[in-house]
Amino acid sequence: SLKLLCALSKKAEYFILDEPSQYLDQDNKQRLATLISDMRKEGKGFLLVEHDSSWLTGEWKKYEMHCTG
């Protein structure tokens, strides 16, 4: 989405993204994965909140939250 691209174009060292792949088709999820991967190679940091992390490439530290009760 345009808002997502605008956010990623900022001169920041760290990005916090909530469901960045929501509403993206598979091709655009791949483009987003490539963009984030390239930015990580440049030293940028990311915290992603995702329900579906299957589109992510590379190594990530993943923390999962589960609700019980």
CSV table of C-alpha atoms in Angstrom, one decimal:
chain,number,residue,atom,x,y,z
A,1,SER,CA,0.0,0.0,0.0
A,2,LEU,CA,1.1,3.6,-0.5
A,3,LYS,CA,1.0,4.4,3.2
A,4,LEU,CA,3.3,1.5,3.9
A,5,LEU,CA,5.8,2.6,1.2
A,6,CYS,CA,5.7,6.1,2.6
A,7,ALA,CA,6.5,4.8,6.1
A,8,LEU,CA,9.4,2.7,4.9
A,9,SER,CA,10.9,5.6,3.0
A,10,LYS,CA,11.5,7.6,6.2
A,11,LYS,CA,15.0,8.0,7.5
A,12,ALA,CA,14.5,5.8,10.5
A,13,GLU,CA,16.7,3.1,12.0
A,14,TYR,CA,13.9,1.0,13.3
A,15,PHE,CA,10.4,0.3,12.0
A,16,ILE,CA,7.4,-1.1,13.9
A,17,LEU,CA,4.8,-2.4,11.5
A,18,ASP,CA,1.4,-3.9,12.4
A,19,GLU,CA,0.1,-6.4,9.8
A,20,PRO,CA,2.0,-4.9,6.9
A,21,SER,CA,1.0,-7.7,4.5
A,22,GLN,CA,-2.7,-7.2,5.2
A,23,TYR,CA,-4.7,-6.7,2.0
A,24,LEU,CA,-1.6,-7.5,-0.2
A,25,ASP,CA,-1.8,-10.2,-2.9
A,26,GLN,CA,1.0,-12.8,-3.0
A,27,ASP,CA,3.1,-10.8,-5.6
A,28,ASN,CA,3.0,-7.7,-3.4
A,29,LYS,CA,3.8,-9.7,-0.3
A,30,GLN,CA,6.9,-10.9,-2.1
A,31,ARG,CA,7.9,-7.4,-3.1
A,32,LEU,CA,7.4,-6.3,0.5
A,33,ALA,CA,9.6,-9.2,1.7
A,34,THR,CA,12.3,-8.2,-0.7
A,35,LEU,CA,12.2,-4.6,0.3
A,36,ILE,CA,12.3,-5.4,4.1
A,37,SER,CA,15.2,-7.9,3.5
A,38,ASP,CA,17.2,-5.3,1.6
A,39,MET,CA,16.6,-2.7,4.3
A,40,ARG,CA,17.7,-5.2,7.0
A,41,LYS,CA,20.9,-5.7,5.0
A,42,GLU,CA,21.4,-1.9,5.3
A,43,GLY,CA,21.2,-2.2,9.1
A,44,LYS,CA,17.5,-1.2,9.6
A,45,GLY,CA,15.6,-2.9,12.4
A,46,PHE,CA,12.0,-4.2,12.3
A,47,LEU,CA,9.4,-5.3,14.7
A,48,LEU,CA,6.5,-6.9,12.8
A,49,VAL,CA,3.1,-7.9,14.2
A,50,GLU,CA,1.7,-10.5,11.9
A,51,HIS,CA,-0.8,-13.3,11.9
A,52,ASP,CA,0.7,-14.9,8.7
A,53,SER,CA,4.5,-14.7,8.7
A,54,SER,CA,4.8,-17.2,5.8
A,55,TRP,CA,5.7,-14.4,3.4
A,56,LEU,CA,8.8,-13.3,5.4
A,57,THR,CA,12.2,-14.3,4.1
A,58,GLY,CA,15.5,-14.6,5.9
A,59,GLU,CA,16.1,-15.3,9.5
A,60,TRP,CA,13.8,-13.7,12.1
A,61,LYS,CA,13.5,-14.0,15.8
A,62,LYS,CA,9.8,-15.0,16.3
A,63,TYR,CA,7.8,-14.6,19.4
A,64,GLU,CA,4.3,-16.1,19.5
A,65,MET,CA,1.5,-15.1,21.8
A,66,HIS,CA,-1.3,-17.5,22.5
A,67,CYS,CA,-4.5,-16.8,24.5
A,68,THR,CA,-5.9,-19.5,26.6
A,69,GLY,CA,-8.8,-19.7,29.0
